[in-house]
mmCIF file of C-alpha atoms in Angstrom:
data_model
loop_
_atom_site.group_PDB
_atom_site.id
_atom_site.type_symbol
_atom_site.label_atom_id
_atom_site.label_comp_id
_atom_site.label_asym_id
_atom_site.label_seq_id
_atom_site.Cartn_x
_atom_site.Cartn_y
_atom_site.Cartn_z
ATOM 1 C CA UNK J 1 -30.091 -18.554 17.341
ATOM 2 C CA UNK J 2 -29.385 -14.903 16.670
ATOM 3 C CA UNK J 3 -29.610 -12.312 19.424
ATOM 4 C CA UNK J 4 -27.863 -9.404 17.733
ATOM 5 C CA UNK J 5 -29.720 -6.179 17.002
ATOM 6 C CA UNK J 6 -29.721 -3.745 14.111
ATOM 7 C CA UNK J 7 -28.427 -6.130 11.457
ATOM 8 C CA UNK J 8 -29.342 -6.040 7.776
ATOM 9 C CA UNK J 9 -28.600 -8.915 5.405
ATOM 10 C CA UNK J 10 -29.491 -9.009 1.733
ATOM 11 C CA UNK J 11 -28.137 -11.784 -0.472
ATOM 12 C CA UNK J 12 -27.573 -15.529 -0.465
ATOM 13 C CA UNK J 13 -25.620 -16.598 2.674
ATOM 14 C CA UNK J 14 -25.173 -13.006 3.864
ATOM 15 C CA UNK J 15 -24.625 -12.937 7.667
ATOM 16 C CA UNK J 16 -25.478 -16.631 7.795
ATOM 17 C CA UNK J 17 -23.453 -17.383 10.976
ATOM 18 C CA UNK J 18 -24.494 -14.329 12.955
ATOM 19 C CA UNK J 19 -25.099 -14.962 16.664
ATOM 20 C CA UNK J 20 -24.838 -11.863 18.838
ATOM 21 C CA UNK J 21 -23.122 -9.345 16.593
ATOM 22 C CA UNK J 22 -24.944 -6.071 16.105
ATOM 23 C CA UNK J 23 -25.359 -3.224 13.653
ATOM 24 C CA UNK J 24 -23.899 -5.107 10.703
ATOM 25 C CA UNK J 25 -24.972 -4.467 7.119
ATOM 26 C CA UNK J 26 -24.196 -7.127 4.530
ATOM 27 C CA UNK J 27 -25.373 -6.872 0.937
ATOM 28 C CA UNK J 28 -24.326 -9.433 -1.647
ATOM 29 C CA UNK J 29 -23.791 -13.153 -1.927
ATOM 30 C CA UNK J 30 -21.673 -14.459 0.983
ATOM 31 C CA UNK J 31 -21.145 -10.962 2.327
ATOM 32 C CA UNK J 32 -20.271 -11.274 6.013
ATOM 33 C CA UNK J 33 -21.109 -14.946 5.859
ATOM 34 C CA UNK J 34 -19.072 -15.952 8.939
ATOM 35 C CA UNK J 35 -19.730 -12.938 11.141
ATOM 36 C CA UNK J 36 -20.687 -14.258 14.558
ATOM 37 C CA UNK J 37 -20.113 -11.582 17.187
ATOM 38 C CA UNK J 38 -18.694 -8.917 14.916
ATOM 39 C CA UNK J 39 -20.236 -5.481 15.098
ATOM 40 C CA UNK J 40 -20.687 -2.262 13.135
ATOM 41 C CA UNK J 41 -19.466 -3.750 9.856
ATOM 42 C CA UNK J 42 -20.653 -2.556 6.458
ATOM 43 C CA UNK J 43 -20.064 -5.151 3.748
ATOM 44 C CA UNK J 44 -21.261 -4.661 0.199
ATOM 45 C CA UNK J 45 -20.399 -6.958 -2.697
ATOM 46 C CA UNK J 46 -19.992 -10.670 -3.350
ATOM 47 C CA UNK J 47 -17.693 -12.222 -0.724
ATOM 48 C CA UNK J 48 -17.093 -8.858 0.920
ATOM 49 C CA UNK J 49 -15.838 -9.576 4.445
ATOM 50 C CA UNK J 50 -17.018 -13.137 4.117
ATOM 51 C CA UNK J 51 -14.535 -14.542 6.691
ATOM 52 C CA UNK J 52 -15.063 -11.915 9.388
ATOM 53 C CA UNK J 53 -15.897 -13.565 12.690
ATOM 54 C CA UNK J 54 -15.444 -11.100 15.555
ATOM 55 C CA UNK J 55 -13.994 -8.087 13.754
ATOM 56 C CA UNK J 56 -15.766 -4.771 14.042
ATOM 57 C CA UNK J 57 -16.127 -1.305 12.544
ATOM 58 C CA UNK J 58 -14.920 -2.383 9.109
ATOM 59 C CA UNK J 59 -16.207 -1.091 5.785
ATOM 60 C CA UNK J 60 -15.650 -3.246 2.711
ATOM 61 C CA UNK J 61 -17.289 -2.286 -0.562
ATOM 62 C CA UNK J 62 -16.621 -4.241 -3.739
ATOM 63 C CA UNK J 63 -16.149 -7.783 -4.993
ATOM 64 C CA UNK J 64 -13.996 -9.788 -2.551
ATOM 65 C CA UNK J 65 -12.968 -6.732 -0.548
ATOM 66 C CA UNK J 66 -11.672 -7.812 2.851
ATOM 67 C CA UNK J 67 -12.617 -11.359 1.980
ATOM 68 C CA UNK J 68 -10.244 -13.087 4.415
ATOM 69 C CA UNK J 69 -10.535 -10.664 7.297
ATOM 70 C CA UNK J 70 -11.189 -12.491 10.560
ATOM 71 C CA UNK J 71 -10.760 -10.356 13.648
ATOM 72 C CA UNK J 72 -9.432 -7.029 12.446
ATOM 73 C CA UNK J 73 -11.041 -3.741 13.417
ATOM 74 C CA UNK J 74 -11.375 -0.353 11.818
ATOM 75 C CA UNK J 75 -10.311 -1.051 8.240
ATOM 76 C CA UNK J 76 -11.838 0.415 5.079
ATOM 77 C CA UNK J 77 -11.524 -1.035 1.580
ATOM 78 C CA UNK J 78 -13.286 0.153 -1.559
ATOM 79 C CA UNK J 79 -12.684 -1.523 -4.913
ATOM 80 C CA UNK J 80 -12.599 -5.105 -6.159
ATOM 81 C CA UNK J 81 -10.234 -7.269 -4.075
ATOM 82 C CA UNK J 82 -8.954 -4.335 -2.020
ATOM 83 C CA UNK J 83 -7.549 -5.691 1.272
ATOM 84 C CA UNK J 84 -8.563 -9.141 0.103
ATOM 85 C CA UNK J 85 -5.961 -11.070 2.134
ATOM 86 C CA UNK J 86 -6.217 -8.986 5.290
ATOM 87 C CA UNK J 87 -6.581 -11.171 8.383
ATOM 88 C CA UNK J 88 -5.766 -9.329 11.615
ATOM 89 C CA UNK J 89 -4.118 -6.095 10.479
ATOM 90 C CA UNK J 90 -6.079 -3.103 11.761
ATOM 91 C CA UNK J 91 -6.821 0.456 10.686
ATOM 92 C CA UNK J 92 -5.932 0.051 7.015
ATOM 93 C CA UNK J 93 -7.511 2.130 4.258
ATOM 94 C CA UNK J 94 -7.475 0.944 0.648
ATOM 95 C CA UNK J 95 -9.301 2.612 -2.211
ATOM 96 C CA UNK J 96 -8.836 1.226 -5.700
ATOM 97 C CA UNK J 97 -8.984 -2.157 -7.351
ATOM 98 C CA UNK J 98 -6.532 -4.595 -5.717
ATOM 99 C CA UNK J 99 -5.053 -1.928 -3.456
ATOM 100 C CA UNK J 100 -3.350 -3.543 -0.419
ATOM 101 C CA UNK J 101 -4.374 -6.849 -1.960
ATOM 102 C CA UNK J 102 -1.880 -9.048 -0.062
ATOM 103 C CA UNK J 103 -1.777 -7.219 3.256
ATOM 104 C CA UNK J 104 -2.276 -9.732 6.051
ATOM 105 C CA UNK J 105 -1.219 -8.356 9.431
ATOM 106 C CA UNK J 106 0.090 -4.943 8.363
ATOM 107 C CA UNK J 107 -1.493 -2.011 10.179
ATOM 108 C CA UNK J 108 -2.327 1.621 9.564
ATOM 109 C CA UNK J 109 -1.533 1.607 5.861
ATOM 110 C CA UNK J 110 -3.238 3.902 3.369
ATOM 111 C CA UNK J 111 -3.385 3.042 -0.325
ATOM 112 C CA UNK J 112 -5.272 5.089 -2.891
ATOM 113 C CA UNK J 113 -5.055 4.062 -6.531
ATOM 114 C CA UNK J 114 -5.221 1.048 -8.815
ATOM 115 C CA UNK J 115 -2.977 -1.734 -7.453
ATOM 116 C CA UNK J 116 -1.275 0.563 -4.984
ATOM 117 C CA UNK J 117 0.609 -1.291 -2.248
ATOM 118 C CA UNK J 118 -0.357 -4.662 -3.732
ATOM 119 C CA UNK J 119 2.528 -6.701 -2.283
ATOM 120 C CA UNK J 120 2.441 -5.206 1.206
ATOM 121 C CA UNK J 121 2.063 -8.067 3.670
ATOM 122 C CA UNK J 122 3.153 -7.104 7.179
ATOM 123 C CA UNK J 123 4.468 -3.581 6.623
ATOM 124 C CA UNK J 124 3.015 -0.803 8.744
ATOM 125 C CA UNK J 125 2.358 2.937 8.466
ATOM 126 C CA UNK J 126 2.777 3.138 4.695
ATOM 127 C CA UNK J 127 1.080 5.688 2.453
ATOM 128 C CA UNK J 128 0.682 4.979 -1.268
ATOM 129 C CA UNK J 129 -1.209 7.360 -3.518
ATOM 130 C CA UNK J 130 -1.385 6.798 -7.268
ATOM 131 C CA UNK J 131 -1.683 3.842 -9.602
ATOM 132 C CA UNK J 132 0.971 1.189 -8.790
ATOM 133 C CA UNK J 133 2.477 3.372 -6.062
ATOM 134 C CA UNK J 134 4.489 1.216 -3.649
ATOM 135 C CA UNK J 135 3.501 -1.866 -5.619
ATOM 136 C CA UNK J 136 6.264 -4.221 -4.402
ATOM 137 C CA UNK J 137 6.641 -2.874 -0.877
ATOM 138 C CA UNK J 138 6.366 -5.879 1.450
ATOM 139 C CA UNK J 139 7.446 -5.449 5.062
ATOM 140 C CA UNK J 140 8.796 -1.899 5.167
ATOM 141 C CA UNK J 141 7.666 0.603 7.765
ATOM 142 C CA UNK J 142 6.729 4.228 7.372
ATOM 143 C CA UNK J 143 7.316 4.915 3.672
ATOM 144 C CA UNK J 144 5.316 7.417 1.648
ATOM 145 C CA UNK J 145 4.986 7.103 -2.136
ATOM 146 C CA UNK J 146 2.854 9.585 -4.040
ATOM 147 C CA UNK J 147 2.561 9.503 -7.828
ATOM 148 C CA UNK J 148 2.083 6.943 -10.569
ATOM 149 C CA UNK J 149 4.533 4.068 -9.903
ATOM 150 C CA UNK J 150 6.324 6.018 -7.184
ATOM 151 C CA UNK J 151 8.409 3.612 -5.106
ATOM 152 C CA UNK J 152 7.265 0.822 -7.409
ATOM 153 C CA UNK J 153 10.032 -1.704 -6.638
ATOM 154 C CA UNK J 154 11.045 -0.566 -3.169
ATOM 155 C CA UNK J 155 10.465 -3.646 -1.017
ATOM 156 C CA UNK J 156 11.831 -3.546 2.530
ATOM 157 C CA UNK J 157 13.390 -0.093 2.831
ATOM 158 C CA UNK J 158 11.977 1.971 5.700
ATOM 159 C CA UNK J 159 10.989 5.623 5.885
ATOM 160 C CA UNK J 160 11.438 6.549 2.248
ATOM 161 C CA UNK J 161 9.546 9.461 0.724
ATOM 162 C CA UNK J 162 8.857 9.764 -2.997
ATOM 163 C CA UNK J 163 6.712 12.363 -4.710
ATOM 164 C CA UNK J 164 6.283 12.272 -8.479
ATOM 165 C CA UNK J 165 5.816 9.843 -11.333
ATOM 166 C CA UNK J 166 8.377 7.003 -11.083
ATOM 167 C CA UNK J 167 10.163 8.773 -8.241
ATOM 168 C CA UNK J 168 12.270 6.251 -6.309
ATOM 169 C CA UNK J 169 11.009 3.602 -8.723
ATOM 170 C CA UNK J 170 13.944 1.292 -7.920
ATOM 171 C CA UNK J 171 15.327 -1.928 -9.346
ATOM 172 C CA UNK J 172 14.332 -5.473 -8.515
ATOM 173 C CA UNK J 173 14.373 -6.017 -4.764
ATOM 174 C CA UNK J 174 15.223 -2.427 -3.920
ATOM 175 C CA UNK J 175 15.705 -1.862 -0.192
ATOM 176 C CA UNK J 176 17.096 1.632 0.344
ATOM 177 C CA UNK J 177 16.369 3.438 3.616
ATOM 178 C CA UNK J 178 15.600 7.050 4.546
ATOM 179 C CA UNK J 179 15.666 8.410 0.998
ATOM 180 C CA UNK J 180 13.720 11.441 -0.217
ATOM 181 C CA UNK J 181 12.900 11.916 -3.895
ATOM 182 C CA UNK J 182 10.759 14.827 -5.074
ATOM 183 C CA UNK J 183 10.067 15.199 -8.778
ATOM 184 C CA UNK J 184 9.230 12.878 -11.641
ATOM 185 C CA UNK J 185 11.893 10.165 -11.999
ATOM 186 C CA UNK J 186 13.967 11.516 -9.125
ATOM 187 C CA UNK J 187 16.210 8.712 -7.788
ATOM 188 C CA UNK J 188 14.441 6.470 -10.267
ATOM 189 C CA UNK J 189 17.141 3.736 -10.340
ATOM 190 C CA UNK J 190 17.915 3.564 -6.627
ATOM 191 C CA UNK J 191 18.146 0.028 -5.253
ATOM 192 C CA UNK J 192 20.282 -0.078 -2.118
ATOM 193 C CA UNK J 193 21.376 3.485 -1.423
ATOM 194 C CA UNK J 194 20.472 5.190 1.843
ATOM 195 C CA UNK J 195 20.024 8.754 3.141
ATOM 196 C CA UNK J 196 19.872 10.404 -0.281
ATOM 197 C CA UNK J 197 17.924 13.558 -1.143
ATOM 198 C CA UNK J 198 16.942 14.433 -4.713
ATOM 199 C CA UNK J 199 14.730 17.378 -5.607
ATOM 200 C CA UNK J 200 13.828 18.130 -9.214
ATOM 201 C CA UNK J 201 12.691 16.251 -12.284
ATOM 202 C CA UNK J 202 15.165 13.448 -13.079
ATOM 203 C CA UNK J 203 17.439 14.518 -10.229
ATOM 204 C CA UNK J 204 19.796 11.669 -9.347
ATOM 205 C CA UNK J 205 17.879 9.341 -11.617
ATOM 206 C CA UNK J 206 20.912 7.097 -12.308
ATOM 207 C CA UNK J 207 21.993 6.572 -8.698
ATOM 208 C CA UNK J 208 21.774 2.880 -7.806
ATOM 209 C CA UNK J 209 23.619 2.217 -4.544
ATOM 210 C CA UNK J 210 25.149 5.558 -3.629
ATOM 211 C CA UNK J 211 24.416 7.014 -0.190
ATOM 212 C CA UNK J 212 24.483 10.336 1.676
ATOM 213 C CA UNK J 213 24.153 12.487 -1.443
ATOM 214 C CA UNK J 214 22.028 15.569 -2.088
ATOM 215 C CA UNK J 215 21.120 16.802 -5.558
ATOM 216 C CA UNK J 216 18.793 19.702 -6.269
ATOM 217 C CA UNK J 217 17.712 20.917 -9.685
ATOM 218 C CA UNK J 218 16.422 19.673 -13.021
ATOM 219 C CA UNK J 219 18.514 16.647 -14.093
ATOM 220 C CA UNK J 220 21.031 17.406 -11.348
ATOM 221 C CA UNK J 221 23.427 14.585 -10.498
ATOM 222 C CA UNK J 222 22.663 12.486 -13.548
ATOM 223 C CA UNK J 223 26.333 11.490 -13.802
ATOM 224 C CA UNK J 224 26.135 9.786 -10.407
ATOM 225 C CA UNK J 225 25.639 6.021 -10.193
ATOM 226 C CA UNK J 226 27.272 4.400 -7.159
ATOM 227 C CA UNK J 227 29.186 7.323 -5.714
ATOM 228 C CA UNK J 228 28.227 8.680 -2.309
ATOM 229 C CA UNK J 229 28.494 11.844 -0.237
ATOM 230 C CA UNK J 230 28.064 14.119 -3.263
ATOM 231 C CA UNK J 231 26.269 17.462 -3.392
ATOM 232 C CA UNK J 232 25.059 19.033 -6.646
ATOM 233 C CA UNK J 233 22.821 22.097 -6.775
ATOM 234 C CA UNK J 234 21.510 23.818 -9.885
ATOM 235 C CA UNK J 235 20.058 23.219 -13.339
ATOM 236 C CA UNK J 236 21.721 20.077 -14.718
ATOM 237 C CA UNK J 237 24.485 20.332 -12.122
ATOM 238 C CA UNK J 238 26.766 17.295 -12.364
ATOM 239 C CA UNK J 239 24.764 16.034 -15.332
ATOM 240 C CA UNK J 240 27.999 14.769 -16.792
ATOM 241 C CA UNK J 241 31.606 14.374 -15.699
#
């Protein structure tokens, strides 16, 4: 028996298990199918939020968006399979097909762009803007990647900032910490280096594991690979040795 008020269900099996939840809107086959006491959810698309039970104030729009959410609150996903694997992680925002696809318990992440933040599972406070931005980030905390493929292969490194196409792209399993890369392809090859700053297109693009370096300027520091504690400022400064 259903006692909830203000609910709207349109589609086969939509809000089928509803008991006392209120103000839910479910449109599409299996949308909100398992909602029981959940409230204030808006679910549009086949399988959108289909596993929600008690979660509230979620908005999932698109095929399989938020499909496996159970008890989480305050998350928004727009685009096919966005936040699909989310279970209890709260306050996530994903816009774009498959954005934050594998996030389970991660919280307060923002992903905007096709397949942005796809591999994030339990990482928190991440911001990914641009197609494939932060793609392989898994458990890291507090990183910001803005630009097409920015931070693409950075996995567990915390508090990195990358702005620009392929900035801080990284190698397989990259895990650098506290790095800042501003400009297309800045620190592009970094895998395990920490506390580096690169400003300018292609600045420090060959650095792999060097740390505590600062390079500023177009193609500055291109001669650097694993060296650390280096400062280069100016157009093509330290481009070659």
